[in-house]
mmCIF file of the C-alpha atoms, coordinates in Angstrom:
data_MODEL
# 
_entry.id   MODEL 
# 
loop_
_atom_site.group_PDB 
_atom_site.id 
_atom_site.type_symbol 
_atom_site.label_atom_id 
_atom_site.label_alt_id 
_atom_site.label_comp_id 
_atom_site.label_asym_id 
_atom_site.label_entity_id 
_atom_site.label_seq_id 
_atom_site.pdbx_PDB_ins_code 
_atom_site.Cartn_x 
_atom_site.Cartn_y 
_atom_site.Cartn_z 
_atom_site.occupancy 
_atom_site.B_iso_or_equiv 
_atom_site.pdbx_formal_charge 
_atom_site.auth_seq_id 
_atom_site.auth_comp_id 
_atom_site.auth_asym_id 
_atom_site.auth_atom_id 
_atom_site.pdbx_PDB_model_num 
ATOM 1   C CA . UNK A 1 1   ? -216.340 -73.497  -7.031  1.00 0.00 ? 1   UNK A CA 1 
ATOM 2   C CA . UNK A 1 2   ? -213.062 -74.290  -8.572  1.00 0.00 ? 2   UNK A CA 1 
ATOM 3   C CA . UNK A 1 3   ? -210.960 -72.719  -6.061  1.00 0.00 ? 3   UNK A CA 1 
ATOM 4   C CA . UNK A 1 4   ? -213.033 -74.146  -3.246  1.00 0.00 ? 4   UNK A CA 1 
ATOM 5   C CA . UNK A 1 5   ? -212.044 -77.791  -4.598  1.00 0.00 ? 5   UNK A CA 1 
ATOM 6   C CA . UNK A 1 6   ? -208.552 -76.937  -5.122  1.00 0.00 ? 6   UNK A CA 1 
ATOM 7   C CA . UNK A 1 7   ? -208.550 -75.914  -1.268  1.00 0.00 ? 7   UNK A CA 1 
ATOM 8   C CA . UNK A 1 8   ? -210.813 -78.609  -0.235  1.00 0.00 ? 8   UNK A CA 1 
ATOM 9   C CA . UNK A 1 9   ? -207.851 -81.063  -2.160  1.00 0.00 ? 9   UNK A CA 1 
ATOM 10  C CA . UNK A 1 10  ? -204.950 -79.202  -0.686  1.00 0.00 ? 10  UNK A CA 1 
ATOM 11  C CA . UNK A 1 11  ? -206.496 -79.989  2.686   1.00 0.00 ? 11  UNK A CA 1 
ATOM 12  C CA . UNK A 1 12  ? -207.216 -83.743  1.849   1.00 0.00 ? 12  UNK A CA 1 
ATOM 13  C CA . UNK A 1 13  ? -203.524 -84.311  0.576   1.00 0.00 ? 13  UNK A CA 1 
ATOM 14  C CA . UNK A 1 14  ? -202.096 -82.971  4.059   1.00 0.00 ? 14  UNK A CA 1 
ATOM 15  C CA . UNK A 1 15  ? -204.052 -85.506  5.399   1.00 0.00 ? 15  UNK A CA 1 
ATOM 16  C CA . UNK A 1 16  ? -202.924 -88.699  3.367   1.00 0.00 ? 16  UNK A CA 1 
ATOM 17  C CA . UNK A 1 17  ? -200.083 -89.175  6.318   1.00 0.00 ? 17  UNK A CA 1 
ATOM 18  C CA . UNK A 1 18  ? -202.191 -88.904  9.170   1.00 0.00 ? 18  UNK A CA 1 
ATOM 19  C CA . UNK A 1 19  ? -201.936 -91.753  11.425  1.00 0.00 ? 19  UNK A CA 1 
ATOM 20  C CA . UNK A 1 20  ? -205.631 -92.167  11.396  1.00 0.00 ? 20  UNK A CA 1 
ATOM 21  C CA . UNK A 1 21  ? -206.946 -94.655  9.151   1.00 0.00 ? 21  UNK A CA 1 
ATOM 22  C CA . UNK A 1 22  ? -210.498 -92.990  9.386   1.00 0.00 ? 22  UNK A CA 1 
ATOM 23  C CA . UNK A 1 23  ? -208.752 -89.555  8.331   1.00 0.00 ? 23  UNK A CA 1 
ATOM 24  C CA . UNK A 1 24  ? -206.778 -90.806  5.022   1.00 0.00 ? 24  UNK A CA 1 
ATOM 25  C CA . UNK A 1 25  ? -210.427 -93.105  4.358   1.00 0.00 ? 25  UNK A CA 1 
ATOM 26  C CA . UNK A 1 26  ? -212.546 -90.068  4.100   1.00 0.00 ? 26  UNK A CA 1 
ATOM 27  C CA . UNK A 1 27  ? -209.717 -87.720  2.860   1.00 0.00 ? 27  UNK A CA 1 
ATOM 28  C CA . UNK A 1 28  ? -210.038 -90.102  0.080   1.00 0.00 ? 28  UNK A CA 1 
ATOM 29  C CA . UNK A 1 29  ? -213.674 -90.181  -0.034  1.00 0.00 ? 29  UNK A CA 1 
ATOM 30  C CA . UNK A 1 30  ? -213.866 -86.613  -0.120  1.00 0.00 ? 30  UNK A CA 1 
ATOM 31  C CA . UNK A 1 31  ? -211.282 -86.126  -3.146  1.00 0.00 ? 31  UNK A CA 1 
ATOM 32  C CA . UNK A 1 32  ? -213.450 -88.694  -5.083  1.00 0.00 ? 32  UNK A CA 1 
ATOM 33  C CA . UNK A 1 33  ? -216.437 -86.629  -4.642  1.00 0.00 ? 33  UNK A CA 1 
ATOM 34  C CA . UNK A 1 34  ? -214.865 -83.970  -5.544  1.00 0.00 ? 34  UNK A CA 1 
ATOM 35  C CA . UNK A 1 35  ? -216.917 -82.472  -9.013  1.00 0.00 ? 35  UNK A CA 1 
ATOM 36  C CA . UNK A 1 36  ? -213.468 -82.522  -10.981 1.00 0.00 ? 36  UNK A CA 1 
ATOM 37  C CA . UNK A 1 37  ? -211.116 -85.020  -8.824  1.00 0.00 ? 37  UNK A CA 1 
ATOM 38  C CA . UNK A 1 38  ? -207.765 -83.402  -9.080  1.00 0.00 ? 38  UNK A CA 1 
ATOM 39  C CA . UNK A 1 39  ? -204.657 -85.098  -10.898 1.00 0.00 ? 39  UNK A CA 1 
ATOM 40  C CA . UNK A 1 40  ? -202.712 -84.617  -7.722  1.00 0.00 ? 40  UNK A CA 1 
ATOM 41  C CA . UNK A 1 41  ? -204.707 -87.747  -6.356  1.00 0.00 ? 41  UNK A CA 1 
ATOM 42  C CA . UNK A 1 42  ? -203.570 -90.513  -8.270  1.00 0.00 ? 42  UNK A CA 1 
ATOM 43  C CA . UNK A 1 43  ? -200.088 -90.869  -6.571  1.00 0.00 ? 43  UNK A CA 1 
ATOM 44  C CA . UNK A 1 44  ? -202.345 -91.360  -3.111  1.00 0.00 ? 44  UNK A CA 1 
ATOM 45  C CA . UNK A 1 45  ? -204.331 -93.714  -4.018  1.00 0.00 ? 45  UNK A CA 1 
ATOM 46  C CA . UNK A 1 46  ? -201.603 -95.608  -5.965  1.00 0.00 ? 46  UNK A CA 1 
ATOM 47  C CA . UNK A 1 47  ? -199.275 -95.429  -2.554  1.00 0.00 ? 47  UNK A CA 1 
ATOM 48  C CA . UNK A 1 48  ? -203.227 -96.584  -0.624  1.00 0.00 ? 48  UNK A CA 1 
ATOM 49  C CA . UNK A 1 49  ? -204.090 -99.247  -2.544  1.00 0.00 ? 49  UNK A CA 1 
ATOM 50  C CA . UNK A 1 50  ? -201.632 -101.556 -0.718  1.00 0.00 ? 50  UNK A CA 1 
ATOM 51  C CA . UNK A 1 51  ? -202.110 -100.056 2.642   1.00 0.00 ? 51  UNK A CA 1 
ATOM 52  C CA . UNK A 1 52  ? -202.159 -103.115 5.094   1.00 0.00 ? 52  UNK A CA 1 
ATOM 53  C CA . UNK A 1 53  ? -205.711 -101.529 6.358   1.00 0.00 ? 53  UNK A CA 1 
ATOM 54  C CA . UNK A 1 54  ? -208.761 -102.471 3.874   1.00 0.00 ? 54  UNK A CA 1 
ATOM 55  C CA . UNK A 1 55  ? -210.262 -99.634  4.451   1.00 0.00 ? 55  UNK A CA 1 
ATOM 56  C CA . UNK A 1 56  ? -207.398 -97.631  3.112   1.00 0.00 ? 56  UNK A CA 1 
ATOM 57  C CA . UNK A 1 57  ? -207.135 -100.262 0.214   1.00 0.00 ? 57  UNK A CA 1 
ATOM 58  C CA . UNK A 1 58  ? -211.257 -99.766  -0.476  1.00 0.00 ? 58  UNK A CA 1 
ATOM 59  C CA . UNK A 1 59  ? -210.882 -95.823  -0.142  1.00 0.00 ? 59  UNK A CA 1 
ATOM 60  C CA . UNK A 1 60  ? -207.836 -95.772  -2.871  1.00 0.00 ? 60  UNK A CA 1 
ATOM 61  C CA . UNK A 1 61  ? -209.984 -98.020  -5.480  1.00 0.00 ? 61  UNK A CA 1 
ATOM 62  C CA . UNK A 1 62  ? -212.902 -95.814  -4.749  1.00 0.00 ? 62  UNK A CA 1 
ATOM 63  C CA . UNK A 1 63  ? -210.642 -92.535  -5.563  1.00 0.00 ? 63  UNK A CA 1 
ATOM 64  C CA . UNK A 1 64  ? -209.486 -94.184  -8.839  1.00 0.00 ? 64  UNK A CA 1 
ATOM 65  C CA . UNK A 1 65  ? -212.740 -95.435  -10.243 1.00 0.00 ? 65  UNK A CA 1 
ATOM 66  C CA . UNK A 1 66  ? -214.313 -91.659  -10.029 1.00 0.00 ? 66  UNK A CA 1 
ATOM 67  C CA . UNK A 1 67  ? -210.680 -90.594  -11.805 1.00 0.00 ? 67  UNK A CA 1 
ATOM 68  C CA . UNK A 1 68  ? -211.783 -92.821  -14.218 1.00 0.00 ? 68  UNK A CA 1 
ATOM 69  C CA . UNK A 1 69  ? -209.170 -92.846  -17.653 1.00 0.00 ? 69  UNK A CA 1 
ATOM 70  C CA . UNK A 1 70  ? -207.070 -90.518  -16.125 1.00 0.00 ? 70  UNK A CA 1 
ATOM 71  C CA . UNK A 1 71  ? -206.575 -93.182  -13.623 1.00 0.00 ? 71  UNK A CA 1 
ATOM 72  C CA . UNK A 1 72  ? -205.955 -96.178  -16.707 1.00 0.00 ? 72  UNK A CA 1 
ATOM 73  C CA . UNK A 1 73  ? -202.169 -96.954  -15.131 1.00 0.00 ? 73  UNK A CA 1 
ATOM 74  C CA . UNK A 1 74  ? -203.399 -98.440  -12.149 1.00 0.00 ? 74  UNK A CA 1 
ATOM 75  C CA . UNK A 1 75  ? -205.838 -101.093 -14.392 1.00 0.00 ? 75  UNK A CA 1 
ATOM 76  C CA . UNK A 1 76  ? -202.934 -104.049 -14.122 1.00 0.00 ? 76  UNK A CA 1 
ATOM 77  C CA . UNK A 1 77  ? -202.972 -103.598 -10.177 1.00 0.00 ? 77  UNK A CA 1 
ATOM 78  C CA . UNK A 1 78  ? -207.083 -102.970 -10.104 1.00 0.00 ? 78  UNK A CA 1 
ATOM 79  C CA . UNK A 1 79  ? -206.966 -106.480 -12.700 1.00 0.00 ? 79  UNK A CA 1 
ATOM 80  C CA . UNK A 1 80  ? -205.037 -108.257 -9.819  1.00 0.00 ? 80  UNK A CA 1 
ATOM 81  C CA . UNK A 1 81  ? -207.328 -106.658 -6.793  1.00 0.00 ? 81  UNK A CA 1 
ATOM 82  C CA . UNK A 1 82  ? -209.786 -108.809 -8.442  1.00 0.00 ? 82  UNK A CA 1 
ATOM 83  C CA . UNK A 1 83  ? -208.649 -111.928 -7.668  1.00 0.00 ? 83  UNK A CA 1 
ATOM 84  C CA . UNK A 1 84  ? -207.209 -111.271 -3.859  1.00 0.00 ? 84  UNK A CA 1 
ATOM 85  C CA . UNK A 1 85  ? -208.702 -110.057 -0.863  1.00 0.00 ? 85  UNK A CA 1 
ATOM 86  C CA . UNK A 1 86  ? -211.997 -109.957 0.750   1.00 0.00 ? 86  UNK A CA 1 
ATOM 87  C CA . UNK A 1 87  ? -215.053 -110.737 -1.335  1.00 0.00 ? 87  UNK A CA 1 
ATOM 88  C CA . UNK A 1 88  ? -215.597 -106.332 -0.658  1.00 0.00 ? 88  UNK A CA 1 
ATOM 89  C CA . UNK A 1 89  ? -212.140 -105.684 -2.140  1.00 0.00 ? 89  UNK A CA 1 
ATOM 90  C CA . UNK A 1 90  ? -212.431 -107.950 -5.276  1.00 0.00 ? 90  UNK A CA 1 
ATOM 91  C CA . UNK A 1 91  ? -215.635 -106.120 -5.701  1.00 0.00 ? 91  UNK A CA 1 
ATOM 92  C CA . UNK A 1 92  ? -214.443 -102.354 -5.418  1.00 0.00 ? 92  UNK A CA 1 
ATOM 93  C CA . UNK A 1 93  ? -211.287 -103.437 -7.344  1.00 0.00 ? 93  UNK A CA 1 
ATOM 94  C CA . UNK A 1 94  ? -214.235 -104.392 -10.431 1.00 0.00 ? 94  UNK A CA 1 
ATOM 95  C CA . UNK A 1 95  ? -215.943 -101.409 -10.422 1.00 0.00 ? 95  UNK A CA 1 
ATOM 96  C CA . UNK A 1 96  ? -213.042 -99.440  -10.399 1.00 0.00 ? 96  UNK A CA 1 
ATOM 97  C CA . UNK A 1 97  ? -211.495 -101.171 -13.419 1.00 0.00 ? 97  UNK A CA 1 
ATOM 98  C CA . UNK A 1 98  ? -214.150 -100.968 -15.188 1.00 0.00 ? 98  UNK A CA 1 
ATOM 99  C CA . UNK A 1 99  ? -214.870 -97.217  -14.962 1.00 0.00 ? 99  UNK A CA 1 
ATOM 100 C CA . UNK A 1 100 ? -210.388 -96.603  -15.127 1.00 0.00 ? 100 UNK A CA 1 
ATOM 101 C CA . UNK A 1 101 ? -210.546 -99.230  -18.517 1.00 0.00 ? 101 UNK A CA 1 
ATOM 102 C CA . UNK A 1 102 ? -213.952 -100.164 -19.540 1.00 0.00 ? 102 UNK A CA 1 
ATOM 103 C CA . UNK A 1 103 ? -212.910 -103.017 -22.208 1.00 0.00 ? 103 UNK A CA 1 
ATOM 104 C CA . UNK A 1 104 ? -214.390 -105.981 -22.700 1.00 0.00 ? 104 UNK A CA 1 
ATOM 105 C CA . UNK A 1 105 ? -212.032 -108.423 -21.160 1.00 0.00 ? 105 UNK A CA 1 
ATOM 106 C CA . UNK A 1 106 ? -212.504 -106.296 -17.832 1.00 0.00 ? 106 UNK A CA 1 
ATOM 107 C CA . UNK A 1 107 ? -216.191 -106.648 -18.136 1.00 0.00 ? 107 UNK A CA 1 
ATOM 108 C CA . UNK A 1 108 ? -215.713 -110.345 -18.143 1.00 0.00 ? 108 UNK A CA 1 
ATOM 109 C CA . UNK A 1 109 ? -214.126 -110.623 -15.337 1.00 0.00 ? 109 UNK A CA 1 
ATOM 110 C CA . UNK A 1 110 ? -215.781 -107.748 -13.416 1.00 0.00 ? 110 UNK A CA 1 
ATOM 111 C CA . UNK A 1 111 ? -219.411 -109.173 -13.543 1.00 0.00 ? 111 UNK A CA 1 
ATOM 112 C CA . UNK A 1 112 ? -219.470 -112.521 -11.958 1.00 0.00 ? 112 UNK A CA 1 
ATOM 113 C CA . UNK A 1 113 ? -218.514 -109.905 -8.511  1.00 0.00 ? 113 UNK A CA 1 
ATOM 114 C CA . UNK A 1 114 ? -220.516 -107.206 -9.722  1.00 0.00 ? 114 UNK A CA 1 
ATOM 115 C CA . UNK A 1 115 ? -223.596 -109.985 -9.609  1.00 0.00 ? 115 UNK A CA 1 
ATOM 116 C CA . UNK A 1 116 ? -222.119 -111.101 -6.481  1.00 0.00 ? 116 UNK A CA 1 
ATOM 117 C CA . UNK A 1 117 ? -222.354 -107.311 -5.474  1.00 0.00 ? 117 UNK A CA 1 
ATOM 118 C CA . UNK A 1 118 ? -226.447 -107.134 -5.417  1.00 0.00 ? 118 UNK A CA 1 
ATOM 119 C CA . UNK A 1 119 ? -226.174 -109.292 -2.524  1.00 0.00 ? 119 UNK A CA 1 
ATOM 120 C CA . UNK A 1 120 ? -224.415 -107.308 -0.131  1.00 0.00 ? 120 UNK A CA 1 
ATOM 121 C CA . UNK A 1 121 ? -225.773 -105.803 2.900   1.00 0.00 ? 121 UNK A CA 1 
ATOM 122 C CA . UNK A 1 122 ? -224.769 -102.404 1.747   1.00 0.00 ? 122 UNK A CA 1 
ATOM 123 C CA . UNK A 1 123 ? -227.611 -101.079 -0.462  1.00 0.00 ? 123 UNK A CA 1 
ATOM 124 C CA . UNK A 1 124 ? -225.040 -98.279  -1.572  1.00 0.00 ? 124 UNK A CA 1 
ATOM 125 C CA . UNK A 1 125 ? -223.080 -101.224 -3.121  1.00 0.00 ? 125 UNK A CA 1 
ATOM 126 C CA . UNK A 1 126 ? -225.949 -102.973 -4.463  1.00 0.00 ? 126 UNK A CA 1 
ATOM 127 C CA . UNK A 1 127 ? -227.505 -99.895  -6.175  1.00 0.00 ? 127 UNK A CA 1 
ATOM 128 C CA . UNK A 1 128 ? -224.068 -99.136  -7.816  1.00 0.00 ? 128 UNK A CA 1 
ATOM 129 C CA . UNK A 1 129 ? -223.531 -102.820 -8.663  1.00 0.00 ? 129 UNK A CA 1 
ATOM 130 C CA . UNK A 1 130 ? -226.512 -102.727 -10.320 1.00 0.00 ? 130 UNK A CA 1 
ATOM 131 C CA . UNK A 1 131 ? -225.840 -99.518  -12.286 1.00 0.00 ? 131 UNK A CA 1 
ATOM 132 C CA . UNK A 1 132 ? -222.712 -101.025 -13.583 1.00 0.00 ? 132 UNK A CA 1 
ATOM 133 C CA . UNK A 1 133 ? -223.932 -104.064 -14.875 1.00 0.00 ? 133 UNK A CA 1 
ATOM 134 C CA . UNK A 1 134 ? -226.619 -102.079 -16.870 1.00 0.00 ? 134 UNK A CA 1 
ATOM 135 C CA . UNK A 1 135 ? -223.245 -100.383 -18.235 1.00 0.00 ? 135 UNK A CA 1 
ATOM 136 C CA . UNK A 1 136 ? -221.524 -103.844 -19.012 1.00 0.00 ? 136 UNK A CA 1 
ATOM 137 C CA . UNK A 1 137 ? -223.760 -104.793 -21.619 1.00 0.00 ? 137 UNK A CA 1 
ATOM 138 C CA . UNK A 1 138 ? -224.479 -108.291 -20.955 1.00 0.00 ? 138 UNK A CA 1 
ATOM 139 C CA . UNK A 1 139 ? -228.228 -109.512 -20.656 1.00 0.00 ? 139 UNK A CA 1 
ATOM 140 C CA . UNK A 1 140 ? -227.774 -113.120 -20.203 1.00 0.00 ? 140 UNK A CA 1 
ATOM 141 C CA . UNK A 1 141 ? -230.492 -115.253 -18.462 1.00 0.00 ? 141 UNK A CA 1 
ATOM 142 C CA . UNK A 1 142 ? -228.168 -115.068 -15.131 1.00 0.00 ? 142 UNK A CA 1 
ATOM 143 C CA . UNK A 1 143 ? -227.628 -110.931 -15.540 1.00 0.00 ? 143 UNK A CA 1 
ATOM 144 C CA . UNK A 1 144 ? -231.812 -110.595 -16.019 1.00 0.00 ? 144 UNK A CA 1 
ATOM 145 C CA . UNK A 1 145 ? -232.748 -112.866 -13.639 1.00 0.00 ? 145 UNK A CA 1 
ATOM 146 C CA . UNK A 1 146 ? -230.418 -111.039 -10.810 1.00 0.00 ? 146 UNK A CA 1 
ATOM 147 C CA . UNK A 1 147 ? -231.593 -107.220 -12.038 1.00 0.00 ? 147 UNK A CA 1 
ATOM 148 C CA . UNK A 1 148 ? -235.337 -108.492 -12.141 1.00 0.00 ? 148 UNK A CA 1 
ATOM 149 C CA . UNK A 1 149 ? -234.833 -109.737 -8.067  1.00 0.00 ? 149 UNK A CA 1 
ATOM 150 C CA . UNK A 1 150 ? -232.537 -106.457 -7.325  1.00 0.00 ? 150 UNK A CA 1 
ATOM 151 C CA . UNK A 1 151 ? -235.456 -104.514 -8.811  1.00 0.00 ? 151 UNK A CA 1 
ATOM 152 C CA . UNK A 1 152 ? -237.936 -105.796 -5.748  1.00 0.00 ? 152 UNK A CA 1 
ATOM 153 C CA . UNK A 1 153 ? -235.167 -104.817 -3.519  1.00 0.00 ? 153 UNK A CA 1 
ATOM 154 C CA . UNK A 1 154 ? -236.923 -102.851 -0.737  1.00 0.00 ? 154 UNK A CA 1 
ATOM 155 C CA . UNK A 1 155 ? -234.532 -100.072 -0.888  1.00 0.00 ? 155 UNK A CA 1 
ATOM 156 C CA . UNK A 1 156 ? -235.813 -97.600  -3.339  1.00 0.00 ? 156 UNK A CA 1 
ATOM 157 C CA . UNK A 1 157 ? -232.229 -96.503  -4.703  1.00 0.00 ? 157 UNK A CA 1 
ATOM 158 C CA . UNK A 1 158 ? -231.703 -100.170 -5.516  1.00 0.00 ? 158 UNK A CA 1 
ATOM 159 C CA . UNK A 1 159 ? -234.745 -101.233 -6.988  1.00 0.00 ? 159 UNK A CA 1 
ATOM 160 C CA . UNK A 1 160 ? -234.373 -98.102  -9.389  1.00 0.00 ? 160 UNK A CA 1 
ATOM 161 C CA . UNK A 1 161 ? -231.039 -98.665  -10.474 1.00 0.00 ? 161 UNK A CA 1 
ATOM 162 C CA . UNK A 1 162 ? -231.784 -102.335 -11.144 1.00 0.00 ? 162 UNK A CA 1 
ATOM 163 C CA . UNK A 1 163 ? -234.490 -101.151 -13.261 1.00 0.00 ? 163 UNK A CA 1 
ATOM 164 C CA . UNK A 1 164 ? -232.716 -98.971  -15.296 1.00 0.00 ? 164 UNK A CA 1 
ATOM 165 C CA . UNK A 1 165 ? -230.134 -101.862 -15.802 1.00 0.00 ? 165 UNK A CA 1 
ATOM 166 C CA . UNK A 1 166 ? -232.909 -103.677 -17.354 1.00 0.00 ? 166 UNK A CA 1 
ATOM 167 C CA . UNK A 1 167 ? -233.945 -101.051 -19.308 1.00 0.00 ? 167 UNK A CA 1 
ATOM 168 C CA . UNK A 1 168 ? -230.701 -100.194 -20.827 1.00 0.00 ? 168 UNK A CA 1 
ATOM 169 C CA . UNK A 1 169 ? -230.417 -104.430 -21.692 1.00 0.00 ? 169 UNK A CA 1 
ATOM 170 C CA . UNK A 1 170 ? -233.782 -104.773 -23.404 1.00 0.00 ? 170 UNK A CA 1 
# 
C-alpha cells in the first residue's frame, strides 16, 4: 500500500506543471486523499495557492488542510486567504487553517465562514463545515441554532454530521 502511494505521488508531482488546470486540481485532490499525504506536497501547494485560477488556489488549501501540522508554515498565508477572495476561497482557506493550526484565535476567525459554509449548495462543503464546527468548540445560541437547521438538511451526510456537531457541544 505504501509503495502504491509513493507511485501514485510520483505520478501526481509530474503533473503539477501540466498546462491543464483540471490536471494539477485533481493531481492535488488525489495527493490529499492519499492515506499518508507525502511531505513532497507541501512545496506544490505552497507554489498553488496563488495560482491566478481558483480552482488551483481551492485544490492547494485542500492539499494542506489533510497535511494538517506538517503543513503549520503556510497558517500566515491560509490566515490572509481568509479575508480575500471568493466567499468559497475564504471558506477553504478556514478549514484548512484550522486543521494546519487549530488555536483558538483561528477558530475565531474561521467560524463566522464555517457557519456561512452550511449554506452552500455543495452538500460536501456543508457536511464538512458542519464537522468542523463540532471540532471548534463553540455552542453559542448562533452555532446551535445553525447545526439544529443543518441537521434537517435533506442530504443524509449533512444532517449526520450536523448532528454529531451537536452532540459533541452538549
Amino acid at each position: 500500500e505504501i509503495s502504491l502511494g509513493l507511485v501514485g505521488s510520483e505520478m501526481c508531482i509530474r503533473d503539477r506543471s501540466d498546462p491543464e488546470p483540471v490536471v494539477r486540481s485533481e493531481a492535488m485532490h488525489t495527493l490529499a486523499l492519499l492515506p499518508q499525504v507525502p511531505d513532497e506536497s507541501l512545496p506544490i501547494a505552497v507554489a498553488a495557492m496563488n495560482d491566478d485560477d481558483p480552482v488551483i488556489r481551492n485544490s492547494a488549501r485542500f492539499l494542506l488542510g489533510q497535511m494538517g501540522p506538517k503543513a503549520k508554515e503556510t497558517a500566515a498565508e491560509l490566515k490572509k486567504g481568509i479575508r480575500e477572495g471568493s466567499e468559497l476561497d475564504r471558506i477553504v482557506s478556514a478549514w484548512a487553517l484550522l486543521r494546519v493550526e487549530p488555536t483558538d484565535e483561528y477558530a475565531a476567525l474561521a467560524l463566522p465562514l464555517m457557519l456561512k459554509a452550511l449554506e452552500n449548495v455543495n452538500p460536501q462543503v456543508r457536511a464538512e463545515a458542519a464537522h468542523t464546527i463540532g471540532t471548534i468548540g463553540t455552542s453559542s445560541v448562533t452555532v446551535l441554532t445553525a447545526l439544529k437547521s443543518a441537521a434537517l438538511d435533506p442530504v443524509p451526510e449533512v444532517a449526520a454530521a450536523a448532528k454529531l456537531a451537536l452532540t459533541k457541544l452538549k
